[in-house]
Coordinates of C-alpha atoms (C1' of nucleotides) in Angstrom, one line a residue:
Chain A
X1 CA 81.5 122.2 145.5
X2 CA 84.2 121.6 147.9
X3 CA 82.5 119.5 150.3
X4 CA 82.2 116.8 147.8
X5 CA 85.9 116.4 147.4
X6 CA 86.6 113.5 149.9
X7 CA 83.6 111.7 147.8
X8 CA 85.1 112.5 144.2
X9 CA 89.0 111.8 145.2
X10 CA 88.0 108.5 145.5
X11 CA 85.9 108.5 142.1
X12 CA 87.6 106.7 139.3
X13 CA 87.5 109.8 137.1
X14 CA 89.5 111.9 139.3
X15 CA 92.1 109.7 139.5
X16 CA 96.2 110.9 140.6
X17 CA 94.1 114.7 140.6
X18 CA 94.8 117.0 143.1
X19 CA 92.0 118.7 145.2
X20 CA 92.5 121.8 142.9
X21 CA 92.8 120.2 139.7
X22 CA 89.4 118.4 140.5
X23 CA 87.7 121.5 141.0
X24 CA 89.1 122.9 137.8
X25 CA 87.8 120.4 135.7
X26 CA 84.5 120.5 137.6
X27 CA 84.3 124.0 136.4
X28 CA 85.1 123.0 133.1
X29 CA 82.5 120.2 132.6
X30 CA 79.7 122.2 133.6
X31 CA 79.4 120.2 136.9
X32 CA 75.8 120.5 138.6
X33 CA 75.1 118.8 141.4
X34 CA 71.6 117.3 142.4
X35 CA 69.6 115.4 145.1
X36 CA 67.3 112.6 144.5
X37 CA 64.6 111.2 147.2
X38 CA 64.2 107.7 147.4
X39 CA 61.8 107.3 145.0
X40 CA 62.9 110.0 142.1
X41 CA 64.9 108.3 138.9
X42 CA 68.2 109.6 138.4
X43 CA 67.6 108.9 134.9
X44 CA 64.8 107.1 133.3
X45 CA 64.6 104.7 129.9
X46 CA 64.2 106.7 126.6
X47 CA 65.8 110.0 127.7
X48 CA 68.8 111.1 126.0
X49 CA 72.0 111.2 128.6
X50 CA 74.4 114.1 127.3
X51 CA 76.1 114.2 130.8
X52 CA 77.3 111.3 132.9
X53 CA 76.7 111.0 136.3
X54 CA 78.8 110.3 139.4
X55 CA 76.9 109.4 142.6
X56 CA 78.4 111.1 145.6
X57 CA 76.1 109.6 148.5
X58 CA 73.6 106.6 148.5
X59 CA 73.4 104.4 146.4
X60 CA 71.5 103.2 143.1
X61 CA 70.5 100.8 140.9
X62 CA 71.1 100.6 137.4
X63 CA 68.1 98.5 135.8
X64 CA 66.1 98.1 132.9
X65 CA 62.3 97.5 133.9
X66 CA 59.3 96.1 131.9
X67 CA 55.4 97.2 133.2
X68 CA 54.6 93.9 134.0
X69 CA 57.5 94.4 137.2
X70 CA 60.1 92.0 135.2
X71 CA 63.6 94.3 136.4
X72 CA 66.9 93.2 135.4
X73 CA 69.4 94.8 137.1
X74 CA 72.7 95.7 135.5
X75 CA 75.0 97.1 138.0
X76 CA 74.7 98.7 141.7
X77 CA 76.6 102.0 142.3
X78 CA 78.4 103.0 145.6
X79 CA 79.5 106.5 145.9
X80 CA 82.5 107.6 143.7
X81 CA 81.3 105.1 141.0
X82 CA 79.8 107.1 137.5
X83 CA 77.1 105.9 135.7
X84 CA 76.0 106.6 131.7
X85 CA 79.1 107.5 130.3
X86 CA 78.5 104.9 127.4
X87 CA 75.3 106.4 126.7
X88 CA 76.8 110.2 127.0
X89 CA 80.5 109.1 125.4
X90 CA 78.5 107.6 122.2
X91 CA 77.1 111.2 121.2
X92 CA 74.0 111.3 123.7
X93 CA 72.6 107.9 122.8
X94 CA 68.9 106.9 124.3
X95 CA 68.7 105.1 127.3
X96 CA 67.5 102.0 127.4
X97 CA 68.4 101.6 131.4
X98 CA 67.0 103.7 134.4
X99 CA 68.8 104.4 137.5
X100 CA 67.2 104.3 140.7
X101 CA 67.8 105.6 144.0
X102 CA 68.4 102.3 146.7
X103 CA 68.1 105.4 149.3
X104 CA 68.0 109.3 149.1
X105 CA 71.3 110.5 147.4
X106 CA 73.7 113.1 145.8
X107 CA 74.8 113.1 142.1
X108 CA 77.2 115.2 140.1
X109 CA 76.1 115.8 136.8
X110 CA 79.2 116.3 133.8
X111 CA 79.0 117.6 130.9
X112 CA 81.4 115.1 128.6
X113 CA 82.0 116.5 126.0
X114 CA 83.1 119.9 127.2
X115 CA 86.4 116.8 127.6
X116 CA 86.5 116.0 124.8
X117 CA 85.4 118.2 121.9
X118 CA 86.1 121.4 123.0
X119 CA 88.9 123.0 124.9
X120 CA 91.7 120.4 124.1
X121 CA 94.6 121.5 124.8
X122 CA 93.3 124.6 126.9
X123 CA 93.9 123.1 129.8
X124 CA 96.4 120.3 130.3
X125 CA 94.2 118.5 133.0
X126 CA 91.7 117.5 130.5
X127 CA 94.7 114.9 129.1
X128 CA 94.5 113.3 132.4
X129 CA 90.6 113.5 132.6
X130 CA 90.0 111.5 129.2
X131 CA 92.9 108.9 129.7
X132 CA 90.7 108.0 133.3
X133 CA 87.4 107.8 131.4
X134 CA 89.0 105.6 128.9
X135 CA 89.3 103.6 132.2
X136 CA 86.1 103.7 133.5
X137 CA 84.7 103.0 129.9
X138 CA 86.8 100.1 129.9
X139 CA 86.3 98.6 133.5
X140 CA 82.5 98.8 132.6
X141 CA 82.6 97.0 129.4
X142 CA 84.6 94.5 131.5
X143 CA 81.4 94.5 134.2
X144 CA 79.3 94.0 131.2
X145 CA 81.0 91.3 130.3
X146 CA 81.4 89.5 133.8
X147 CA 77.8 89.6 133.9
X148 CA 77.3 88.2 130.6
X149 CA 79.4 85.7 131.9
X150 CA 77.3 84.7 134.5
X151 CA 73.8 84.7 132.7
X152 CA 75.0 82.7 130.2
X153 CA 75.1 79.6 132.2
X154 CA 72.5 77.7 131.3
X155 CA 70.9 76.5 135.1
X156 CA 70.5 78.7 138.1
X157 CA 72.7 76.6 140.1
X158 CA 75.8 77.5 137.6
X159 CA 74.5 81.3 137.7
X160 CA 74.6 81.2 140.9
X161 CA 78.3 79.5 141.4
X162 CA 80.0 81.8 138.8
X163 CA 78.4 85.3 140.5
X164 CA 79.5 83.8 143.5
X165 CA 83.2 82.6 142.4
X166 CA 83.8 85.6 141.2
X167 CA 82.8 87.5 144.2
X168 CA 84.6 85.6 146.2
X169 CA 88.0 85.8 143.8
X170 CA 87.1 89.7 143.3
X171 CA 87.0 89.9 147.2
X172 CA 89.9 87.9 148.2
X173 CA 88.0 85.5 150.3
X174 CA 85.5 82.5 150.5
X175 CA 83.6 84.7 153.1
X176 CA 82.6 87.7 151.6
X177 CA 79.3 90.2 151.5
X178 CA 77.5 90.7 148.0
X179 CA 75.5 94.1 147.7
X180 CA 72.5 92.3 146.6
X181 CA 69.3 90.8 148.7
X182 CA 67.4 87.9 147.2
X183 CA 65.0 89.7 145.2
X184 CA 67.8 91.9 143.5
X185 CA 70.2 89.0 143.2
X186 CA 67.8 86.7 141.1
X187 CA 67.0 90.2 138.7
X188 CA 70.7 90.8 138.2
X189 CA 71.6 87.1 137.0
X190 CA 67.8 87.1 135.3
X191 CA 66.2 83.8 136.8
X192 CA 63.1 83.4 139.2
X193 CA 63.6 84.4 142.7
X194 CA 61.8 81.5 144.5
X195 CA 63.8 78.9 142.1
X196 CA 66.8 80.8 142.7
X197 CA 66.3 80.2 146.8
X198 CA 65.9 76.6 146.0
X199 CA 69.0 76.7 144.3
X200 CA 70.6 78.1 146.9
X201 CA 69.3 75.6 149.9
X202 CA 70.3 73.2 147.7
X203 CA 74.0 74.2 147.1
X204 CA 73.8 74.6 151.3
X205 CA 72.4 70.6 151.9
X206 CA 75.4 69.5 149.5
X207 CA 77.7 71.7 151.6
X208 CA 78.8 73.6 149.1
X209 CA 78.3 76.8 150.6
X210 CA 76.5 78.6 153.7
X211 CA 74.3 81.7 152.8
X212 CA 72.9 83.7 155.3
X213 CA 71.2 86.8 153.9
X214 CA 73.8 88.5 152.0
X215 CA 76.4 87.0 153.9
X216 CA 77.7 83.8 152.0
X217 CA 80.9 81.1 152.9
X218 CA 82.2 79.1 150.0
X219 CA 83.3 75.4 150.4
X220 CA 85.4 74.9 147.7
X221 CA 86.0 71.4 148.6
X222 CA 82.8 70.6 148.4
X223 CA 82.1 71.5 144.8
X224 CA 81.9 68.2 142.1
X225 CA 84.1 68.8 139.6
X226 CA 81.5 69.1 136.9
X227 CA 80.8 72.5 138.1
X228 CA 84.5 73.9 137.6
X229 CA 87.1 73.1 134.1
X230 CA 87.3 69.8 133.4
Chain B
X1 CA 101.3 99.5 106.3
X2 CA 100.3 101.4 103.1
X3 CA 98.6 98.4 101.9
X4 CA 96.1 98.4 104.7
X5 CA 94.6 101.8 104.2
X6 CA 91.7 101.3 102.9
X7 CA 90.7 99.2 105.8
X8 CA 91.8 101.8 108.2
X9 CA 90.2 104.7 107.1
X10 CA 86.9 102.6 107.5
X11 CA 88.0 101.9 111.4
X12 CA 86.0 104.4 114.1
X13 CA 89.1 104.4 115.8
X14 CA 90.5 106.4 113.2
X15 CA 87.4 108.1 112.3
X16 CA 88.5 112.2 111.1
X17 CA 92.2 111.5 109.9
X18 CA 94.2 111.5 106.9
X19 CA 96.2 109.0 105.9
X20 CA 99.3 110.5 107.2
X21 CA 97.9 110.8 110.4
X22 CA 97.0 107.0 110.3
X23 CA 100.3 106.2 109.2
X24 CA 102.2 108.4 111.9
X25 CA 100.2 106.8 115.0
X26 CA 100.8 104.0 113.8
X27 CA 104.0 104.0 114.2
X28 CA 103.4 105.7 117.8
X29 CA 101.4 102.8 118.7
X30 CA 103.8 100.3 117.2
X31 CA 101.5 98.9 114.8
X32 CA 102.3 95.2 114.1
X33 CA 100.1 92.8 111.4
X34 CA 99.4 89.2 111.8
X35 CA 97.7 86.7 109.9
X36 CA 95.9 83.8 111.1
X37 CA 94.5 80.7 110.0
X38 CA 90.8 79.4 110.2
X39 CA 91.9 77.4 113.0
X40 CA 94.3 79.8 115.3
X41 CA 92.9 81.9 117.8
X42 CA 93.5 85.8 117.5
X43 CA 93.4 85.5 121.6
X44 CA 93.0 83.2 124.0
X45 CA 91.0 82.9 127.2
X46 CA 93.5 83.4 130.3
X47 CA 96.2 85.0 128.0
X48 CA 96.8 88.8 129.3
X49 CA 95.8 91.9 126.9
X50 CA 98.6 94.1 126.6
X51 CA 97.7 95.2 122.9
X52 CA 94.1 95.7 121.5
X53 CA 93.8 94.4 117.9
X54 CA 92.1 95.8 114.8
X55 CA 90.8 93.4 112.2
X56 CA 91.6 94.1 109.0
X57 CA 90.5 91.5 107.0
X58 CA 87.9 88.5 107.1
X59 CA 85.9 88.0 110.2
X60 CA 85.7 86.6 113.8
X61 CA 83.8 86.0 116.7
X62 CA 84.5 87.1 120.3
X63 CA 83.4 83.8 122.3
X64 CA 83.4 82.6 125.9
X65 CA 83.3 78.7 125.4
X66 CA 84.1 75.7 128.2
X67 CA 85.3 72.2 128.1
X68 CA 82.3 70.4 127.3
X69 CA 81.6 72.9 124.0
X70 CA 79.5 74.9 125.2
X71 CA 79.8 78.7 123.9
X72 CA 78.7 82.0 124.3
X73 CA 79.6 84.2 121.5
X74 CA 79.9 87.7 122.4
X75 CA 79.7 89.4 119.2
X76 CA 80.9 89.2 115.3
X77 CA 84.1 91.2 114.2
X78 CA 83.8 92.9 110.8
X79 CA 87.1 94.7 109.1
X80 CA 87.6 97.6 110.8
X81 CA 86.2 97.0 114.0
X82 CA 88.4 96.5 116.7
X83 CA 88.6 93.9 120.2
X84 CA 90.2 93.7 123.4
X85 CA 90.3 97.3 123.9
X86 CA 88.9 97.0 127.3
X87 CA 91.3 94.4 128.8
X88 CA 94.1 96.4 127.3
X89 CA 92.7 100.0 128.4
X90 CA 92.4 98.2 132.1
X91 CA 95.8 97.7 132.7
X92 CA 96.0 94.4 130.5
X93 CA 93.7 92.1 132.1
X94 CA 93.0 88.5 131.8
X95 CA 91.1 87.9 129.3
X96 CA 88.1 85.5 129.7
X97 CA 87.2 85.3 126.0
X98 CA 89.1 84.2 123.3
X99 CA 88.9 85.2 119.5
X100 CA 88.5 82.9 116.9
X101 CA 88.9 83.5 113.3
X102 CA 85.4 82.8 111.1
X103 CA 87.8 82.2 107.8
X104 CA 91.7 83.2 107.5
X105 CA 92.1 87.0 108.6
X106 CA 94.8 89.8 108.7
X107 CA 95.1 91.6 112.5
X108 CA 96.4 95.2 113.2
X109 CA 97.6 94.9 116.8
X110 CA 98.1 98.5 118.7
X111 CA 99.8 99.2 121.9
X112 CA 97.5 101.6 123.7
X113 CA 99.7 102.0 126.4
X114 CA 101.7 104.5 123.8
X115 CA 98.7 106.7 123.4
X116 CA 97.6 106.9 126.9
X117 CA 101.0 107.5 128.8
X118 CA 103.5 108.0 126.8
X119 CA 104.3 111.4 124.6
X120 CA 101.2 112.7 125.7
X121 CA 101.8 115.7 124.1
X122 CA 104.4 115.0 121.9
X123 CA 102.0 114.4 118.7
X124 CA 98.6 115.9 119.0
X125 CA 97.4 112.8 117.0
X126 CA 97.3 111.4 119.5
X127 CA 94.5 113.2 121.2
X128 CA 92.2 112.4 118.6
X129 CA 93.3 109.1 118.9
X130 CA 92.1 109.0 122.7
X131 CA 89.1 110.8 121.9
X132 CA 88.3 108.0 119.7
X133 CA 89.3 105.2 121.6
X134 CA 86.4 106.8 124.1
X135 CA 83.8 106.6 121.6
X136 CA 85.2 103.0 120.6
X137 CA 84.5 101.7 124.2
X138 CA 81.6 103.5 124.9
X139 CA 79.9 101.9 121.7
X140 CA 81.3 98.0 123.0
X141 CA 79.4 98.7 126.1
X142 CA 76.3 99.9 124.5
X143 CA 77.1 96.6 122.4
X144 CA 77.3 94.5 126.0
X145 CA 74.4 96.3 127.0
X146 CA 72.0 95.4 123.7
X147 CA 73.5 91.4 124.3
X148 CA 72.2 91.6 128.2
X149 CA 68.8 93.0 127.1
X150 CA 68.0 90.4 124.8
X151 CA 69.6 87.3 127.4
X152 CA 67.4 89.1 130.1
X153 CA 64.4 88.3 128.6
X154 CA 62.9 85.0 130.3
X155 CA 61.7 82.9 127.4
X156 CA 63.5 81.4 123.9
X157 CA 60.9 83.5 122.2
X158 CA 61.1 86.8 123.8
X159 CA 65.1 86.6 123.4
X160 CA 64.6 85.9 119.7
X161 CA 62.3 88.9 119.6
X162 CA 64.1 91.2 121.2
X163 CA 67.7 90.7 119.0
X164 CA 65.1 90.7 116.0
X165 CA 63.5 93.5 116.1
X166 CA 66.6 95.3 117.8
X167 CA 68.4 94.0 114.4
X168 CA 65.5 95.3 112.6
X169 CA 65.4 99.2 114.2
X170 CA 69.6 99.0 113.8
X171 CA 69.3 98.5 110.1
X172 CA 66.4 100.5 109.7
X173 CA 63.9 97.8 108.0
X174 CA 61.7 94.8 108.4
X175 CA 63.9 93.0 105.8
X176 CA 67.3 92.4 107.0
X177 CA 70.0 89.8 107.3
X178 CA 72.0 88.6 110.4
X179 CA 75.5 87.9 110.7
X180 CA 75.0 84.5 112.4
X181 CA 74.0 81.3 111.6
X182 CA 71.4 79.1 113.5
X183 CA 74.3 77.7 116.2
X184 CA 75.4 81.2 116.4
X185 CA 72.7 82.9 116.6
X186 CA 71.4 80.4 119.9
X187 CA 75.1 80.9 121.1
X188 CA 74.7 84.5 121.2
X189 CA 71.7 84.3 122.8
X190 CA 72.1 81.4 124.9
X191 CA 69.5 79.4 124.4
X192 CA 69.6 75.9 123.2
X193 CA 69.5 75.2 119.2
X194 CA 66.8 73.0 118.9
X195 CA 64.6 74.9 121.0
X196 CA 65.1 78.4 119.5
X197 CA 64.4 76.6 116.1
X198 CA 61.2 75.5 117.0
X199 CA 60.4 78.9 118.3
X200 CA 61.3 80.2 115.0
X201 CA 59.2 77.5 113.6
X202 CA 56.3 78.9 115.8
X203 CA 56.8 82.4 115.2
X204 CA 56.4 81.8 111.7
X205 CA 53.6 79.4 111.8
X206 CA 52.0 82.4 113.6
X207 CA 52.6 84.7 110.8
X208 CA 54.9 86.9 113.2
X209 CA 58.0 87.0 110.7
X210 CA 59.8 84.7 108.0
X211 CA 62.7 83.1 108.5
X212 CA 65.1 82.0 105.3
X213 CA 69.0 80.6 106.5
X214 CA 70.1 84.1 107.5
X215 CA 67.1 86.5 105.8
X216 CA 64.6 87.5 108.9
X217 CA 61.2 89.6 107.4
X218 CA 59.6 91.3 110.3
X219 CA 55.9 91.7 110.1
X220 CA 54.9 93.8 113.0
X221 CA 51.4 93.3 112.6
X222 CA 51.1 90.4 113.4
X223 CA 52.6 90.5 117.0
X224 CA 50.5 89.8 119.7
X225 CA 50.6 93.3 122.5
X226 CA 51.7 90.7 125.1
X227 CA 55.4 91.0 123.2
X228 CA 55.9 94.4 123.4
X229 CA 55.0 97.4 125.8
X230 CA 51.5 97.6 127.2
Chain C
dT1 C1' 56.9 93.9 173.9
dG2 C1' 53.7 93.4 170.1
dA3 C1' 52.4 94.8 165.6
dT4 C1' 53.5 95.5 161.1
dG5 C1' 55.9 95.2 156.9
dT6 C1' 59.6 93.2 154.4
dA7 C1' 62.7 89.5 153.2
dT8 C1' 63.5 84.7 152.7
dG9 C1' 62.3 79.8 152.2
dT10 C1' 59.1 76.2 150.6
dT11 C1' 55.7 73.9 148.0
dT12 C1' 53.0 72.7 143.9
dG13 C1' 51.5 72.1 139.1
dA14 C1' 52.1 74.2 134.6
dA15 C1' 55.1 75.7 131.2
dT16 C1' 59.5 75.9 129.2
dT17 C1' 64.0 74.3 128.1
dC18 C1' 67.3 70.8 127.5
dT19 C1' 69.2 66.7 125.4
dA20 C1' 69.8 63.4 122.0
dA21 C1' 68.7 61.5 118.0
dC22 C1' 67.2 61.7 113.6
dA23 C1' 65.3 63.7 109.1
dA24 C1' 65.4 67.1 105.6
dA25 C1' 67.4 70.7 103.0
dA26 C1' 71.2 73.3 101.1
dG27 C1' 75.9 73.9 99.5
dG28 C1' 80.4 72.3 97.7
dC29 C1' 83.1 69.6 94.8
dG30 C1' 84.7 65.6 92.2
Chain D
dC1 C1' 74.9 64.6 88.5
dG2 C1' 76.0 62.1 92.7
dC3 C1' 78.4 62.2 97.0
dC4 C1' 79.6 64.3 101.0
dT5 C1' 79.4 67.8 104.5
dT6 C1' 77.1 71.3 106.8
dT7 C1' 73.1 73.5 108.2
dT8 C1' 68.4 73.5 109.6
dG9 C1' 64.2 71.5 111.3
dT10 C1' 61.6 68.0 114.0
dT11 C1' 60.4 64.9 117.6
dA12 C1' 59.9 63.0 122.4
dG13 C1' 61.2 62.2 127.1
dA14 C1' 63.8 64.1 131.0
dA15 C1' 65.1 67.9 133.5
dT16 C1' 64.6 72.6 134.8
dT17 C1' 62.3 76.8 135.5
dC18 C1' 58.4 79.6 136.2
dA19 C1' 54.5 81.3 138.8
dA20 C1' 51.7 81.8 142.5
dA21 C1' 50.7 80.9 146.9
dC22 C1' 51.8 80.4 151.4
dA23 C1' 54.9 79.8 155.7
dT24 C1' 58.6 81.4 158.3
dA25 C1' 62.1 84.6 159.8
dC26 C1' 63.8 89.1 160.5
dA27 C1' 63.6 94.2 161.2
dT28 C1' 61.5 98.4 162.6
dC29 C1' 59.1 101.2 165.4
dA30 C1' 55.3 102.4 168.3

DNA sequence: TGATGTATGTTTGAATTCTAACAAAAGGCG
DNA sequence: CGCCTTTTGTTAGAATTCAAACATACATCA
C-alpha cells in the first residue's frame, strides 16, 4: 500500500494526515486496491456502492448512459479525486451513474462506514477522516450545483459562456485548458455536439473568444452585455 | 428552543437523539432562530455561508434566478430539512443561490464550524452530529444528482417523464402529488411554461398519465417503449 | 511519408422550444 | 354571488436545436 502514498497525500480525504496516519486508516477502512483496463467500468448503473472510491492513476468519467448512446457526463476524475461517496455515505444507495475508465487505471476501494458506524472513538484519526469527507461531500454537492448552473441556461451559446466563465474564474485566467474534447464537452452541458461547434465558431467570428481544441482564450471585452448581469 | 422540538426531532440531522442531546448541541453550535417574511430572502446570491440553516417552519425554495426573471429552482424546503450545508461545510463559500420563503417561516441557523473543529472531543454529541451532517450531504447530492438526470434528458417531454415517474418510484405509487406548481415545476426543470403545458396536454391526450393542478396519475401502460429502456 | 482512425467543423431540413399574447379555470374575499 | 387575482391551458410565428451526413483537420503508427 505504500507506493500509493504520494497519490493519496494529495487526495482530499487524507487531508493534514501524516504518511502513517493514512496507512492506519487504510487498514481501518478495509482498503482494497484495484486495476481497471480501458474498457472495464469501475462501477456500472444499478449496483449498490457500499465503498467509495478514490482513483490513484488515470483517469475516468463519471456518466450516466442510455442504449441509444445519449451520455451525460457528470464529472471527470483526476487522481486523488473520490468518487460515490453520496451513493456509499447514503446507506449503499443504487447507482444511477457509471464510471468509466478515460485510460487504464488504479482505484482504492473504502469501506465508509467502518468511519463512521463502527470504531468511533477507537482511533482518534477517524475524527479527522469524517470532518474531510464532510468536505468532499460538500465540494461535490457544490460541483453538482455549478453544473446545474450551467445546463440551466436555456441556449447553447449561454451553456457554453457560463462553463466557460467559470473555468476561466476557477483557473485564474482567460487562457486556460478544460479536461473535455468536443464530444465530451456537449455531453457534460447536455446539448448536441455539432450545434454546440456552431456555437462555438460563432462566439469566435464575434470575437468573443478563441478555441483551439481544448485550448480556449476569453475576450471579455468582447461579450454584449446581455450575456452577463444587467 | 424548547418550543421547536418537535420540529427538530423530525430533522435527519438530528436523526437518533434525545431531546437533551438536541438541546445540548444546540447550544454547541450556537443555535440562533429567525423569522422571515413572505418577501425576505433566508439567503442571498453572493452573500457568504458561514452558518447552514434548518427550516423549522413553513416552506421555501432554493433558486438560482437572473435579472431578466428567469429562475431555476433547485429544490423545495420542507420543516426539518436543512440548506446551505455545503457552502458552509466548504469553508463558507459564495453562495450562487438564494432562498426564498414560499409563505412566512421560522429558521434554525447552526454554526458547523463548532462541530467540525472545535471541542472535537469535548461532547461526544457531537460525533453523531458529524456522522449525520455526512448523511445530510450525501442525500443533497443524490438530490443534485436526481435534478441533473431529469435536465439531461433532451426533450420537454422526456424531462417531464423522468421527474414523474422518479416522483412516482420515490413515493411508491402511480397516484401522487408534487410540491410545485406549473411555473415551478418548468423552473425546476428548465423548460419553458407554455411548452411543458402542452406536453402535459399531449401526454394526456395520449392516455400516458392525468394531470389535475398538482395531482399526477401515472398509467404505465400506456407509455410507448421508446420512453423508457429498450 | 502515407494510411488509418479520431476529432472537429459545416451544412441542411426537420423537429422542438421559445416568446408573447390571450383565453379559460380555479381560488380568495368583500 | 360577483369581482379580482392567480394559475393553467392554448395558439401561432420566430428562433433554436437536433440529427444525419459529409468535409476537413489532426494524430498515430507502420
Amino acid at each position: 500500500m505504500e507506493q500509493y502514498l504520494p497519490a493519496l497525500r494529495a487526495a482530499a480525504l487524507f487531508d493534514g494526515m501524516d504518511d502513517n496516519r493514512i496507512l492506519s486508516i487504510l487498514r481501518c477502512m478495509d482498503a482494497r486496491v484495484a486495476q481497471r483496463r480501458k474498457d472495464e467500468p469501475l462501477l456500472r448503473a444499478g449496483e449498490r456502492a457500499q465503498c467509495m472510491g478514490v482513483l490513484l492513476t488515470g483517469s475516468a468519467l463519471i456518466v450516466q448512459a442510455d442504449v441509444w448512446g445519449r451520455r451525460n457526463i457528470m464529472a471527470k476524475l483526476t487522481p486523488g479525486e473520490s468518487f460515490a461517496e453520496p451513493f456509499a455515505a447514503a446507506g449503499g444507495a443504487a447507482l444511477n451513474i457509471s464510471v468509466v475508465p478515460g485510460e487504464a487505471c488504479e482505484v482504492l476501494w473504502l469501506d465508509i462506514n467502518r468511519t463512521l458506524t463502527l470504531c468511533p472513538s477507537a482511533c482518534e484519526h477517524h475524527a479527522r477522516v469524517v470532518r474531510n469527507l464532510v468536505s468532499v461531500l460538500a465540494k461535490k454537492a457544490l460541483k453538482f450545483n455549478e453544473k446545474i448552473t450551467h445546463m440551466s441556461r436555456r441556449t447553447t451559446r449561454e451553456k457554453l459562456l457560463s462553463y466557460l466563465s467559470g473555468e476561466s474564474m476557477r483557473q485564474g485566467a482567460l487562457n486556460f485548458d478544460i479536461p473535455y474534447d468536443r464530444q465530451q464537452l456537449a455531453d457534460y452541458l447536455c446539448v448536441d455536439r455539432s450545434a454546440m461547434c456552431v456555437e462555438l465558431s460563432r462566439l469566435q467570428r464575434e470575437g468573443v473568444l478563441t478555441a483551439v481544441r481544448r485550448h480556449f482564450t476569453l475576450r471579455a471585452d468582447a461579450l454584449p452585455p446581455k450575456d452577463f448581469l444587467l
